[in-house]
Amino acid sequence: MAECISYRKTNYFSSLIADYLDQKETLKDLYNHFPNVESFQKQINEKSSFQQSHRTVLKNALLKQYESFKITEISESNIVALEDQNTFTITTGHQLNLFTGPLYFLYKIVSTINLTKELKESYPTYNFVPVYWMATEDHDFEEISYFNFKGKKIHWNRESAGAVGHFSTDGLAEVFELFSQDLGIGKNAETLRELFTNAYLRHDNLTDATRYLVNELFGTYGLVIVDGDDKALKELFVPYVKEDIFQNTAFQQVSKSAEKLADLGYNVQVNPREINMFYLTENGRERIVEVEGNYEVLDTDVSFSKEELLRELENYPEKFSPNVIMRPLYQEVILPNLCYIGGGGELAYWLELKSNFDVVNIPFPMLLLRNSALLVTAKQAQKLKKLNISYPDLFLKRDSFINKKVREISNIDIDFSHQKKHLESQFKELYNLAEQTDPSFIGAVKAQEIKQLKGLENLEKRLLKAQKRKLSDHVLRITDLQNELFPNQSLQERNLNFSEMFLMYGDELIPMLLENLKPLKGEFLVLEK
């Protein structure tokens, strides 16, 4: 560990998330319990109402989902334990990104595993199971069809329609060839080749490929992987699907919360629809809409009367797929879950949902921001020290970063703050003089003040620009280093794929993250290794 930085000070997290982490009073009715160790007992008490019959269905469904996979003893034990009233889950979820997608995918799951360990120490009479919810029914293929590796985009080109979990893995052999060429040689490179091959070239669909990959990475830590695209599990959700389709409850409740967030000045992450369910066909996942008392599936010829739709729902619940508004409720209906761990965007839409949970009488889970980290190699750490760059400096936007460092190393003081204050002080006297003589001159004084302040700012910018040219070699070195650690001027974890880090750290990567990421600490971690 090198340093911890508050999420607000990184400037990479929204004001809504920063205010949530600060437990701002105006947001408190949008969530249940704030995630700290002590509050989990309250959450456990509330979730103890979880039905035993649901536990049995969940256990049996998961054992069936793992039938074709080599399940670790600890993961199997965790699945069986789900039937026990003293067992609860901690859940994260993510899309089926090719080869895990961005690096933060690992951070999500490590946060989830580490929280279960911490809770077990604090509440030894209960069992806590880490869960990864696969977004198998998502249909946004563009978001998951690539990963970044060594500055290149490794892309899977194919036609897309319907739920991505059903997609055949045909065509991924060509993707593997491109990836393999850039991997290089060595033990870690060979491990990655084998992992990609076994996951994507030896499984028929994206769901199975992702389950294999994640199980290989985290199965030894007891992670349980859930596919919600399951008839037995969806049967448990039927009453809530009816509530959404025929009563529009989610639309009514979530609209109020979204309106409140907007009134408080926050960006609204998602907006509900009157019906928040899709209908799955062999080649599609399309919205259900009500049209003059009938229910149509958009962009298809499928249509139902109310009675027909009810029969379809009862007989084929697996054909009904929740959207972003209803998926969290589905998760909480079928899991004895205490806490959802997600990124800033995910927590932003979860904060719109509590009132709907309250109306349908399902306990709202705790919401925990996943760990974020910046991994810095020893060589990069040495360069930072030599160039006198602090970690908070690195989080500055490019121009601010360069200007700050140029001012620090320059042999002249290019900061006109003192001169601006002096000028403003002089103009105060001129305002007093104008007031006492002829108040109509106040406007002219103001215009002159703006003109002179602007002149000082322009002069300051020109001097800084000249000094940057003079120190261009130093500026190039510091910006190159910032580019290494913040590719595309964004967080490392949002750009790099885990494979780049695995090439460096190998089998030490995940244990290193497990040792250092503290889910309840609530700060951004800079990790030197």
Short mmCIF file of C-alpha atoms in Angstrom, two decimals:
data_model
loop_
_atom_site.label_atom_id
_atom_site.label_comp_id
_atom_site.label_asym_id
_atom_site.label_seq_id
_atom_site.Cartn_x
_atom_site.Cartn_y
_atom_site.Cartn_z
CA MET A 1 0.00 0.00 0.00
CA ALA A 2 1.30 3.45 -0.87
CA GLU A 3 -1.48 5.93 -0.17
CA CYS A 4 -5.23 6.30 0.24
CA ILE A 5 -7.09 9.23 -1.31
CA SER A 6 -10.69 10.23 -0.68
CA TYR A 7 -12.99 9.50 -3.60
CA ARG A 8 -14.11 13.13 -3.69
CA LYS A 9 -10.53 14.39 -4.04
CA THR A 10 -9.81 12.12 -7.00
CA ASN A 11 -12.30 14.15 -9.09
CA TYR A 12 -13.30 10.96 -10.92
CA PHE A 13 -16.52 10.28 -8.99
CA SER A 14 -19.83 12.10 -9.29
CA SER A 15 -21.10 14.53 -6.67
CA LEU A 16 -23.95 12.08 -5.96
CA ILE A 17 -21.54 9.30 -5.02
CA ALA A 18 -19.29 11.63 -3.04
CA ASP A 19 -22.30 12.94 -1.12
CA TYR A 20 -23.57 9.40 -0.53
CA LEU A 21 -20.19 8.40 0.92
CA ASP A 22 -20.36 11.47 3.16
CA GLN A 23 -23.86 10.34 4.22
CA LYS A 24 -25.38 13.67 3.25
CA GLU A 25 -28.68 14.17 5.07
CA THR A 26 -30.74 14.91 1.94
CA LEU A 27 -29.97 11.44 0.53
CA LYS A 28 -30.74 9.34 3.60
CA ASP A 29 -34.27 8.35 2.61
CA LEU A 30 -32.91 6.87 -0.65
CA TYR A 31 -31.09 4.00 1.04
CA ASN A 32 -31.58 1.69 4.00
CA HIS A 33 -28.46 1.22 6.16
CA PHE A 34 -25.11 2.76 5.32
CA PRO A 35 -22.45 0.02 4.99
CA ASN A 36 -20.37 -0.27 8.12
CA VAL A 37 -19.68 -3.35 10.22
CA GLU A 38 -22.13 -2.41 12.98
CA SER A 39 -25.08 -1.85 10.59
CA PHE A 40 -24.90 -5.34 9.17
CA GLN A 41 -26.68 -6.79 12.20
CA LYS A 42 -29.73 -4.65 11.36
CA GLN A 43 -29.59 -5.81 7.76
CA ILE A 44 -29.30 -9.44 8.86
CA ASN A 45 -32.34 -9.03 11.08
CA GLU A 46 -34.39 -7.62 8.20
CA LYS A 47 -33.26 -10.24 5.69
CA SER A 48 -33.98 -13.08 8.12
CA SER A 49 -37.52 -13.00 6.72
CA PHE A 50 -36.15 -14.55 3.50
CA GLN A 51 -38.28 -17.58 2.67
CA GLN A 52 -36.90 -21.06 3.26
CA SER A 53 -38.55 -22.31 0.07
CA HIS A 54 -36.62 -19.70 -1.93
CA ARG A 55 -33.37 -20.92 -0.37
CA THR A 56 -34.07 -24.48 -1.49
CA VAL A 57 -34.92 -23.41 -5.04
CA LEU A 58 -31.78 -21.25 -5.15
CA LYS A 59 -29.50 -24.05 -3.95
CA ASN A 60 -30.90 -26.58 -6.41
CA ALA A 61 -30.78 -24.14 -9.32
CA LEU A 62 -27.14 -23.24 -8.64
CA LEU A 63 -26.03 -26.85 -8.30
CA LYS A 64 -27.68 -27.51 -11.66
CA GLN A 65 -25.95 -24.49 -13.22
CA TYR A 66 -22.57 -25.87 -12.10
CA GLU A 67 -23.21 -29.44 -13.33
CA SER A 68 -20.88 -29.16 -16.34
CA PHE A 69 -18.14 -27.32 -14.46
CA LYS A 70 -15.38 -28.29 -12.10
CA ILE A 71 -16.63 -26.65 -8.94
CA THR A 72 -14.26 -26.05 -6.06
CA GLU A 73 -15.04 -27.63 -2.73
CA ILE A 74 -15.44 -24.25 -1.03
CA SER A 75 -17.82 -22.89 -3.70
CA GLU A 76 -19.93 -26.04 -3.55
CA SER A 77 -20.00 -25.79 0.24
CA ASN A 78 -21.16 -22.17 -0.06
CA ILE A 79 -23.98 -23.17 -2.44
CA VAL A 80 -25.20 -25.90 -0.09
CA ALA A 81 -24.98 -23.46 2.85
CA LEU A 82 -27.45 -21.14 1.11
CA GLU A 83 -30.24 -23.43 2.36
CA ASP A 84 -29.28 -22.55 5.94
CA GLN A 85 -31.22 -19.70 7.58
CA ASN A 86 -27.94 -18.33 8.99
CA THR A 87 -26.36 -17.89 5.55
CA PHE A 88 -26.44 -14.59 3.64
CA THR A 89 -24.90 -13.33 0.44
CA ILE A 90 -22.81 -10.33 -0.54
CA THR A 91 -23.32 -9.68 -4.24
CA THR A 92 -21.70 -7.89 -7.12
CA GLY A 93 -22.75 -8.04 -10.74
CA HIS A 94 -21.25 -7.32 -14.11
CA GLN A 95 -21.74 -7.76 -17.83
CA LEU A 96 -20.16 -10.68 -19.69
CA ASN A 97 -17.27 -8.55 -20.94
CA LEU A 98 -14.81 -10.32 -23.21
CA PHE A 99 -11.93 -11.62 -21.05
CA THR A 100 -13.40 -9.70 -18.05
CA GLY A 101 -13.21 -6.29 -19.79
CA PRO A 102 -11.84 -3.44 -17.63
CA LEU A 103 -9.54 -4.14 -14.70
CA TYR A 104 -12.14 -3.02 -12.18
CA PHE A 105 -14.05 -6.26 -12.81
CA LEU A 106 -11.45 -7.91 -10.56
CA TYR A 107 -11.82 -5.17 -7.94
CA LYS A 108 -15.58 -5.77 -7.75
CA ILE A 109 -15.18 -9.45 -7.01
CA VAL A 110 -12.22 -8.98 -4.65
CA SER A 111 -14.28 -6.39 -2.72
CA THR A 112 -17.11 -8.92 -2.45
CA ILE A 113 -14.89 -11.76 -1.25
CA ASN A 114 -13.09 -9.54 1.25
CA LEU A 115 -16.32 -8.21 2.71
CA THR A 116 -17.57 -11.74 3.40
CA LYS A 117 -14.31 -12.45 5.25
CA GLU A 118 -14.59 -9.29 7.32
CA LEU A 119 -18.21 -10.01 8.22
CA LYS A 120 -17.39 -13.57 9.25
CA GLU A 121 -14.85 -12.20 11.73
CA SER A 122 -17.40 -9.79 13.18
CA TYR A 123 -20.40 -12.17 13.06
CA PRO A 124 -18.97 -15.70 13.46
CA THR A 125 -22.38 -17.35 13.99
CA TYR A 126 -23.46 -16.47 10.44
CA ASN A 127 -22.17 -17.58 7.05
CA PHE A 128 -21.47 -15.08 4.27
CA VAL A 129 -21.24 -16.15 0.63
CA PRO A 130 -19.64 -13.99 -2.09
CA VAL A 131 -21.77 -13.90 -5.25
CA TYR A 132 -21.05 -12.76 -8.79
CA TRP A 133 -24.26 -12.13 -10.72
CA MET A 134 -23.67 -12.63 -14.45
CA ALA A 135 -25.64 -10.18 -16.60
CA THR A 136 -26.45 -12.93 -19.10
CA GLU A 137 -29.67 -11.27 -20.29
CA ASP A 138 -28.11 -7.94 -21.16
CA HIS A 139 -28.30 -7.13 -24.87
CA ASP A 140 -25.74 -4.34 -25.22
CA PHE A 141 -23.14 -6.32 -27.14
CA GLU A 142 -21.07 -3.26 -28.09
CA GLU A 143 -20.20 -2.65 -24.44
CA ILE A 144 -18.86 -6.16 -23.89
CA SER A 145 -17.36 -7.04 -27.28
CA TYR A 146 -13.79 -5.88 -26.64
CA PHE A 147 -11.01 -5.36 -24.14
CA ASN A 148 -7.97 -3.09 -24.20
CA PHE A 149 -4.50 -4.64 -24.24
CA LYS A 150 -1.18 -2.80 -24.63
CA GLY A 151 -2.86 0.22 -26.16
CA LYS A 152 -4.90 -1.83 -28.65
CA LYS A 153 -8.56 -2.74 -28.70
CA ILE A 154 -9.02 -6.52 -28.99
CA HIS A 155 -12.46 -6.65 -30.63
CA TRP A 156 -14.93 -9.44 -31.35
CA ASN A 157 -16.73 -8.60 -34.58
CA ARG A 158 -20.04 -10.36 -35.07
CA GLU A 159 -23.73 -9.73 -35.60
CA SER A 160 -25.62 -9.27 -32.34
CA ALA A 161 -29.23 -9.71 -31.30
CA GLY A 162 -30.86 -10.83 -28.09
CA ALA A 163 -29.43 -11.78 -24.72
CA VAL A 164 -25.63 -11.91 -24.86
CA GLY A 165 -25.41 -14.99 -22.64
CA HIS A 166 -26.91 -17.05 -25.45
CA PHE A 167 -24.30 -15.92 -27.99
CA SER A 168 -22.23 -18.64 -29.62
CA THR A 169 -18.46 -18.31 -29.10
CA ASP A 170 -17.88 -18.93 -32.83
CA GLY A 171 -15.39 -16.42 -34.17
CA LEU A 172 -13.38 -16.06 -30.98
CA ALA A 173 -10.54 -18.20 -32.38
CA GLU A 174 -9.62 -15.21 -34.60
CA VAL A 175 -9.75 -12.90 -31.57
CA PHE A 176 -7.46 -15.28 -29.69
CA GLU A 177 -4.90 -15.25 -32.53
CA LEU A 178 -4.69 -11.43 -32.39
CA PHE A 179 -4.43 -11.44 -28.60
CA SER A 180 -1.87 -14.23 -28.56
CA GLN A 181 0.45 -12.41 -30.95
CA ASP A 182 0.74 -9.46 -28.54
CA LEU A 183 1.12 -11.56 -25.38
CA GLY A 184 4.78 -12.33 -25.90
CA ILE A 185 6.56 -15.20 -24.22
CA GLY A 186 6.99 -16.48 -20.68
CA LYS A 187 5.06 -18.37 -18.04
CA ASN A 188 2.48 -15.65 -17.40
CA ALA A 189 1.79 -15.21 -21.11
CA GLU A 190 1.25 -18.96 -21.50
CA THR A 191 -1.12 -18.99 -18.53
CA LEU A 192 -3.21 -16.26 -20.18
CA ARG A 193 -3.26 -18.11 -23.50
CA GLU A 194 -4.46 -21.25 -21.77
CA LEU A 195 -7.10 -19.34 -19.79
CA PHE A 196 -8.53 -17.67 -22.90
CA THR A 197 -8.45 -20.94 -24.86
CA ASN A 198 -10.18 -23.01 -22.19
CA ALA A 199 -12.81 -20.34 -21.54
CA TYR A 200 -13.77 -19.19 -25.02
CA LEU A 201 -12.63 -21.86 -27.46
CA ARG A 202 -13.85 -24.85 -25.45
CA HIS A 203 -17.29 -23.57 -24.48
CA ASP A 204 -20.21 -23.07 -26.82
CA ASN A 205 -21.77 -19.89 -25.45
CA LEU A 206 -20.77 -16.71 -23.67
CA THR A 207 -22.48 -17.65 -20.40
CA ASP A 208 -20.52 -20.88 -20.03
CA ALA A 209 -17.28 -19.22 -21.15
CA THR A 210 -17.66 -16.46 -18.56
CA ARG A 211 -18.57 -18.90 -15.78
CA TYR A 212 -15.47 -20.97 -16.56
CA LEU A 213 -13.19 -17.91 -16.64
CA VAL A 214 -14.46 -16.38 -13.40
CA ASN A 215 -14.48 -19.77 -11.67
CA GLU A 216 -10.84 -20.30 -12.66
CA LEU A 217 -9.86 -16.90 -11.27
CA PHE A 218 -11.92 -16.92 -8.06
CA GLY A 219 -13.33 -20.40 -7.40
CA THR A 220 -10.65 -21.15 -4.83
CA TYR A 221 -11.98 -18.23 -2.76
CA GLY A 222 -15.52 -19.63 -2.60
CA LEU A 223 -17.12 -17.31 -5.14
CA VAL A 224 -20.58 -18.44 -6.28
CA ILE A 225 -21.57 -17.47 -9.83
CA VAL A 226 -25.28 -16.90 -10.48
CA ASP A 227 -27.04 -16.91 -13.84
CA GLY A 228 -30.44 -15.28 -13.40
CA ASP A 229 -31.58 -16.56 -16.80
CA ASP A 230 -33.06 -19.63 -15.13
CA LYS A 231 -36.66 -20.85 -15.20
CA ALA A 232 -36.71 -22.11 -11.59
CA LEU A 233 -35.39 -18.79 -10.29
CA LYS A 234 -37.70 -16.70 -12.45
CA GLU A 235 -40.73 -18.60 -11.16
CA LEU A 236 -40.01 -16.98 -7.78
CA PHE A 237 -40.17 -13.56 -9.41
CA VAL A 238 -43.53 -13.96 -11.17
CA PRO A 239 -45.61 -11.98 -8.58
CA TYR A 240 -43.29 -8.98 -8.97
CA VAL A 241 -43.39 -9.16 -12.76
CA LYS A 242 -47.19 -8.98 -12.55
CA GLU A 243 -46.92 -5.98 -10.25
CA ASP A 244 -44.71 -4.19 -12.74
CA ILE A 245 -46.66 -5.03 -15.90
CA PHE A 246 -50.20 -4.59 -14.64
CA GLN A 247 -49.83 -2.07 -11.81
CA ASN A 248 -46.81 -0.06 -13.08
CA THR A 249 -45.61 0.13 -9.47
CA ALA A 250 -41.92 0.48 -10.28
CA PHE A 251 -42.65 3.29 -12.74
CA GLN A 252 -44.64 5.23 -10.16
CA GLN A 253 -42.17 4.79 -7.31
CA VAL A 254 -38.89 5.17 -9.16
CA SER A 255 -40.16 8.26 -11.00
CA LYS A 256 -40.61 10.00 -7.64
CA SER A 257 -37.06 9.14 -6.53
CA ALA A 258 -35.61 10.24 -9.87
CA GLU A 259 -37.49 13.51 -9.58
CA LYS A 260 -36.10 14.05 -6.08
CA LEU A 261 -32.54 13.46 -7.28
CA ALA A 262 -33.06 15.90 -10.13
CA ASP A 263 -34.49 18.52 -7.73
CA LEU A 264 -31.37 18.09 -5.57
CA GLY A 265 -29.22 18.89 -8.61
CA TYR A 266 -27.94 15.40 -9.44
CA ASN A 267 -27.89 13.73 -12.82
CA VAL A 268 -30.51 10.98 -13.02
CA GLN A 269 -28.83 7.72 -14.01
CA VAL A 270 -31.84 5.86 -15.43
CA ASN A 271 -35.50 6.63 -16.01
CA PRO A 272 -38.19 3.96 -15.47
CA ARG A 273 -40.68 2.87 -18.07
CA GLU A 274 -44.31 2.05 -17.41
CA ILE A 275 -43.37 -1.60 -17.99
CA ASN A 276 -39.80 -2.55 -17.09
CA MET A 277 -39.73 -6.04 -18.57
CA PHE A 278 -38.42 -7.49 -21.81
CA TYR A 279 -39.66 -10.55 -23.66
CA LEU A 280 -37.00 -13.05 -24.71
CA THR A 281 -37.20 -14.84 -28.04
CA GLU A 282 -34.64 -17.07 -29.69
CA ASN A 283 -33.00 -14.12 -31.43
CA GLY A 284 -34.15 -11.10 -29.50
CA ARG A 285 -34.87 -9.31 -26.24
CA GLU A 286 -37.52 -6.67 -26.80
CA ARG A 287 -39.60 -4.40 -24.59
CA ILE A 288 -43.15 -5.21 -23.56
CA VAL A 289 -45.53 -2.25 -24.00
CA GLU A 290 -49.25 -1.81 -23.36
CA VAL A 291 -51.26 -0.62 -26.35
CA GLU A 292 -55.01 -0.08 -25.80
CA GLY A 293 -55.33 -2.89 -23.27
CA ASN A 294 -53.18 -5.39 -25.17
CA TYR A 295 -49.52 -6.14 -24.59
CA GLU A 296 -47.14 -6.01 -27.51
CA VAL A 297 -43.50 -7.00 -27.86
CA LEU A 298 -41.81 -4.16 -29.73
CA ASP A 299 -40.31 -4.83 -33.17
CA THR A 300 -42.02 -8.24 -33.36
CA ASP A 301 -45.39 -9.62 -34.33
CA VAL A 302 -45.91 -10.98 -30.80
CA SER A 303 -48.96 -9.64 -28.98
CA PHE A 304 -51.01 -10.77 -25.97
CA SER A 305 -54.29 -9.93 -24.31
CA LYS A 306 -54.02 -9.50 -20.55
CA GLU A 307 -55.26 -13.06 -19.97
CA GLU A 308 -52.86 -14.47 -22.55
CA LEU A 309 -49.93 -12.61 -21.06
CA LEU A 310 -50.77 -13.93 -17.59
CA ARG A 311 -50.82 -17.49 -18.92
CA GLU A 312 -47.54 -16.93 -20.75
CA LEU A 313 -45.95 -15.59 -17.58
CA GLU A 314 -47.16 -18.52 -15.48
CA ASN A 315 -46.14 -21.14 -18.04
CA TYR A 316 -42.93 -19.61 -19.40
CA PRO A 317 -41.46 -17.25 -16.80
CA GLU A 318 -38.01 -17.76 -18.37
CA LYS A 319 -39.17 -15.67 -21.35
CA PHE A 320 -39.54 -12.55 -19.19
CA SER A 321 -36.40 -10.53 -18.60
CA PRO A 322 -36.08 -7.57 -16.18
CA ASN A 323 -34.52 -4.30 -17.28
CA VAL A 324 -32.13 -2.19 -15.20
CA ILE A 325 -34.96 -1.03 -12.94
CA MET A 326 -36.31 -4.49 -12.13
CA ARG A 327 -33.12 -6.59 -12.21
CA PRO A 328 -32.02 -5.41 -8.72
CA LEU A 329 -35.42 -6.42 -7.32
CA TYR A 330 -35.15 -9.84 -9.02
CA GLN A 331 -31.75 -10.30 -7.42
CA GLU A 332 -33.04 -9.49 -3.95
CA VAL A 333 -36.10 -11.73 -4.36
CA ILE A 334 -34.02 -14.83 -5.13
CA LEU A 335 -30.93 -14.18 -2.96
CA PRO A 336 -30.66 -13.87 0.85
CA ASN A 337 -28.58 -10.79 0.12
CA LEU A 338 -27.31 -8.14 2.54
CA CYS A 339 -25.24 -5.84 0.37
CA TYR A 340 -24.72 -4.97 -3.27
CA ILE A 341 -21.23 -3.87 -4.31
CA GLY A 342 -21.04 -1.79 -7.47
CA GLY A 343 -19.40 1.10 -9.24
CA GLY A 344 -20.48 4.71 -9.05
CA GLY A 345 -22.90 4.47 -11.97
CA GLU A 346 -24.54 1.37 -10.53
CA LEU A 347 -25.01 2.88 -7.08
CA ALA A 348 -26.49 5.99 -8.71
CA TYR A 349 -29.36 3.99 -10.19
CA TRP A 350 -29.77 1.80 -7.08
CA LEU A 351 -30.40 5.03 -5.15
CA GLU A 352 -33.54 5.48 -7.25
CA LEU A 353 -35.03 2.13 -6.29
CA LYS A 354 -35.65 1.96 -2.54
CA SER A 355 -39.24 3.23 -2.58
CA ASN A 356 -40.23 0.47 -4.99
CA PHE A 357 -38.63 -2.15 -2.71
CA ASP A 358 -40.57 -0.71 0.22
CA VAL A 359 -43.91 -0.93 -1.60
CA VAL A 360 -43.42 -4.59 -2.59
CA ASN A 361 -42.05 -5.40 0.88
CA ILE A 362 -38.54 -6.60 -0.05
CA PRO A 363 -35.65 -5.43 2.19
CA PHE A 364 -33.43 -2.95 0.39
CA PRO A 365 -29.78 -4.06 0.50
CA MET A 366 -26.86 -1.98 1.69
CA LEU A 367 -25.06 -0.22 -1.15
CA LEU A 368 -21.27 -0.30 -1.10
CA LEU A 369 -18.97 1.40 -3.58
CA ARG A 370 -16.51 -1.17 -4.92
CA ASN A 371 -12.83 -0.71 -4.23
CA SER A 372 -10.87 1.37 -6.70
CA ALA A 373 -7.11 1.18 -7.05
CA LEU A 374 -4.16 2.49 -9.00
CA LEU A 375 -1.42 -0.11 -9.43
CA VAL A 376 2.05 1.42 -9.61
CA THR A 377 5.16 -0.59 -10.44
CA ALA A 378 8.40 -0.08 -8.51
CA LYS A 379 9.96 1.54 -11.59
CA GLN A 380 7.06 3.98 -11.94
CA ALA A 381 7.24 4.78 -8.22
CA GLN A 382 10.93 5.65 -8.58
CA LYS A 383 10.18 7.98 -11.50
CA LEU A 384 7.46 9.71 -9.49
CA LYS A 385 9.84 10.27 -6.62
CA LYS A 386 12.59 11.58 -8.90
CA LEU A 387 10.18 14.01 -10.57
CA ASN A 388 8.70 15.04 -7.20
CA ILE A 389 5.16 14.04 -8.22
CA SER A 390 2.75 13.16 -5.43
CA TYR A 391 -0.12 10.74 -5.95
CA PRO A 392 -2.76 13.47 -5.49
CA ASP A 393 -0.95 15.39 -8.26
CA LEU A 394 -1.55 12.52 -10.67
CA PHE A 395 -5.32 12.76 -10.24
CA LEU A 396 -5.35 16.35 -11.53
CA LYS A 397 -6.66 16.96 -15.03
CA ARG A 398 -3.89 17.36 -17.61
CA ASP A 399 -3.66 21.17 -17.81
CA SER A 400 -3.93 21.61 -14.04
CA PHE A 401 -1.27 18.93 -13.53
CA ILE A 402 1.17 20.55 -15.94
CA ASN A 403 0.56 24.07 -14.63
CA LYS A 404 1.07 22.97 -11.04
CA LYS A 405 4.34 21.19 -11.79
CA VAL A 406 5.65 24.02 -14.00
CA ARG A 407 4.99 26.51 -11.22
CA GLU A 408 6.77 24.27 -8.70
CA ILE A 409 9.96 23.80 -10.74
CA SER A 410 10.07 27.23 -12.37
CA ASN A 411 12.70 29.72 -11.23
CA ILE A 412 10.14 32.48 -11.53
CA ASP A 413 6.82 32.78 -9.76
CA ILE A 414 4.06 32.48 -12.34
CA ASP A 415 1.15 32.86 -9.98
CA PHE A 416 -0.66 36.17 -10.14
CA SER A 417 -3.00 35.43 -7.22
CA HIS A 418 -1.32 38.13 -5.12
CA GLN A 419 -1.54 40.71 -7.93
CA LYS A 420 -5.22 39.88 -8.51
CA LYS A 421 -6.03 40.35 -4.83
CA HIS A 422 -4.13 43.65 -4.82
CA LEU A 423 -6.05 44.81 -7.90
CA GLU A 424 -9.39 43.82 -6.36
CA SER A 425 -8.44 45.78 -3.20
CA GLN A 426 -7.68 48.88 -5.28
CA PHE A 427 -10.99 48.63 -7.08
CA LYS A 428 -12.85 48.46 -3.77
CA GLU A 429 -11.58 51.98 -3.11
CA LEU A 430 -12.69 53.06 -6.59
CA TYR A 431 -16.18 51.62 -5.94
CA ASN A 432 -16.37 53.66 -2.70
CA LEU A 433 -15.22 56.77 -4.56
CA ALA A 434 -17.82 56.28 -7.33
CA GLU A 435 -20.56 55.68 -4.74
CA GLN A 436 -19.73 58.92 -2.97
CA THR A 437 -19.49 61.05 -6.13
CA ASP A 438 -21.70 59.66 -8.90
CA PRO A 439 -23.15 56.11 -8.54
CA SER A 440 -23.70 55.95 -12.31
CA PHE A 441 -19.92 55.42 -12.63
CA ILE A 442 -20.09 52.08 -10.76
CA GLY A 443 -20.74 50.22 -14.02
CA ALA A 444 -17.71 51.81 -15.65
CA VAL A 445 -15.56 50.86 -12.64
CA LYS A 446 -16.81 47.28 -12.83
CA ALA A 447 -16.03 47.07 -16.54
CA GLN A 448 -12.52 48.38 -15.92
CA GLU A 449 -11.99 45.86 -13.10
CA ILE A 450 -13.05 42.94 -15.33
CA LYS A 451 -10.81 44.21 -18.14
CA GLN A 452 -7.73 44.48 -15.93
CA LEU A 453 -8.30 41.14 -14.19
CA LYS A 454 -8.70 39.51 -17.60
CA GLY A 455 -5.50 41.18 -18.72
CA LEU A 456 -3.65 39.73 -15.73
CA GLU A 457 -5.08 36.26 -16.42
CA ASN A 458 -4.02 36.41 -20.08
CA LEU A 459 -0.54 37.53 -19.11
CA GLU A 460 -0.29 34.71 -16.56
CA LYS A 461 -1.34 32.18 -19.22
CA ARG A 462 1.19 33.52 -21.73
CA LEU A 463 4.02 33.39 -19.20
CA LEU A 464 3.04 29.83 -18.24
CA LYS A 465 2.98 28.84 -21.89
CA ALA A 466 6.43 30.31 -22.42
CA GLN A 467 7.75 28.55 -19.34
CA LYS A 468 6.27 25.24 -20.52
CA ARG A 469 8.22 25.63 -23.77
CA LYS A 470 11.37 26.35 -21.80
CA LEU A 471 10.76 23.28 -19.61
CA SER A 472 9.38 21.12 -22.44
CA ASP A 473 11.62 18.12 -21.65
CA HIS A 474 10.42 18.03 -18.06
CA VAL A 475 6.78 18.51 -19.13
CA LEU A 476 7.13 15.61 -21.57
CA ARG A 477 8.50 13.31 -18.85
CA ILE A 478 5.75 14.08 -16.34
CA THR A 479 2.94 13.82 -18.93
CA ASP A 480 4.33 10.53 -20.24
CA LEU A 481 4.28 9.17 -16.71
CA GLN A 482 0.74 10.40 -16.10
CA ASN A 483 -0.31 8.81 -19.41
CA GLU A 484 1.14 5.48 -18.29
CA LEU A 485 -0.88 5.52 -15.08
CA PHE A 486 -3.99 7.25 -16.45
CA PRO A 487 -4.37 5.96 -20.03
CA ASN A 488 -6.58 8.18 -22.19
CA GLN A 489 -6.63 10.60 -19.23
CA SER A 490 -8.95 8.27 -17.36
CA LEU A 491 -8.61 5.87 -14.45
CA GLN A 492 -6.31 2.92 -15.07
CA GLU A 493 -9.00 0.49 -13.86
CA ARG A 494 -11.46 1.70 -16.52
CA ASN A 495 -9.06 1.14 -19.41
CA LEU A 496 -6.63 -1.70 -18.79
CA ASN A 497 -7.55 -5.37 -18.87
CA PHE A 498 -6.34 -7.61 -16.04
CA SER A 499 -4.10 -9.48 -18.51
CA GLU A 500 -1.62 -6.57 -18.63
CA MET A 501 -1.23 -6.73 -14.87
CA PHE A 502 -1.13 -10.53 -14.92
CA LEU A 503 1.83 -10.40 -17.30
CA MET A 504 3.71 -8.40 -14.65
CA TYR A 505 2.50 -10.01 -11.43
CA GLY A 506 1.32 -13.46 -12.52
CA ASP A 507 -0.26 -15.60 -9.82
CA GLU A 508 0.56 -12.89 -7.24
CA LEU A 509 -1.98 -10.46 -8.74
CA ILE A 510 -5.21 -11.65 -7.14
CA PRO A 511 -3.65 -12.50 -3.73
CA MET A 512 -2.08 -9.02 -3.74
CA LEU A 513 -5.48 -7.44 -4.34
CA LEU A 514 -7.14 -9.64 -1.72
CA GLU A 515 -4.52 -8.57 0.80
CA ASN A 516 -4.81 -4.84 0.17
CA LEU A 517 -8.35 -3.93 -0.93
CA LYS A 518 -10.45 -3.04 2.12
CA PRO A 519 -14.10 -2.73 1.06
CA LEU A 520 -15.34 -0.76 4.08
CA LYS A 521 -12.41 1.67 4.16
CA GLY A 522 -14.09 4.01 1.70
CA GLU A 523 -11.00 5.43 0.00
CA PHE A 524 -9.21 5.13 -3.31
CA LEU A 525 -6.10 2.95 -2.95
CA VAL A 526 -2.74 3.58 -4.61
CA LEU A 527 -0.80 0.34 -4.48
CA GLU A 528 2.94 0.10 -5.14
CA LYS A 529 4.32 -3.30 -6.02
#
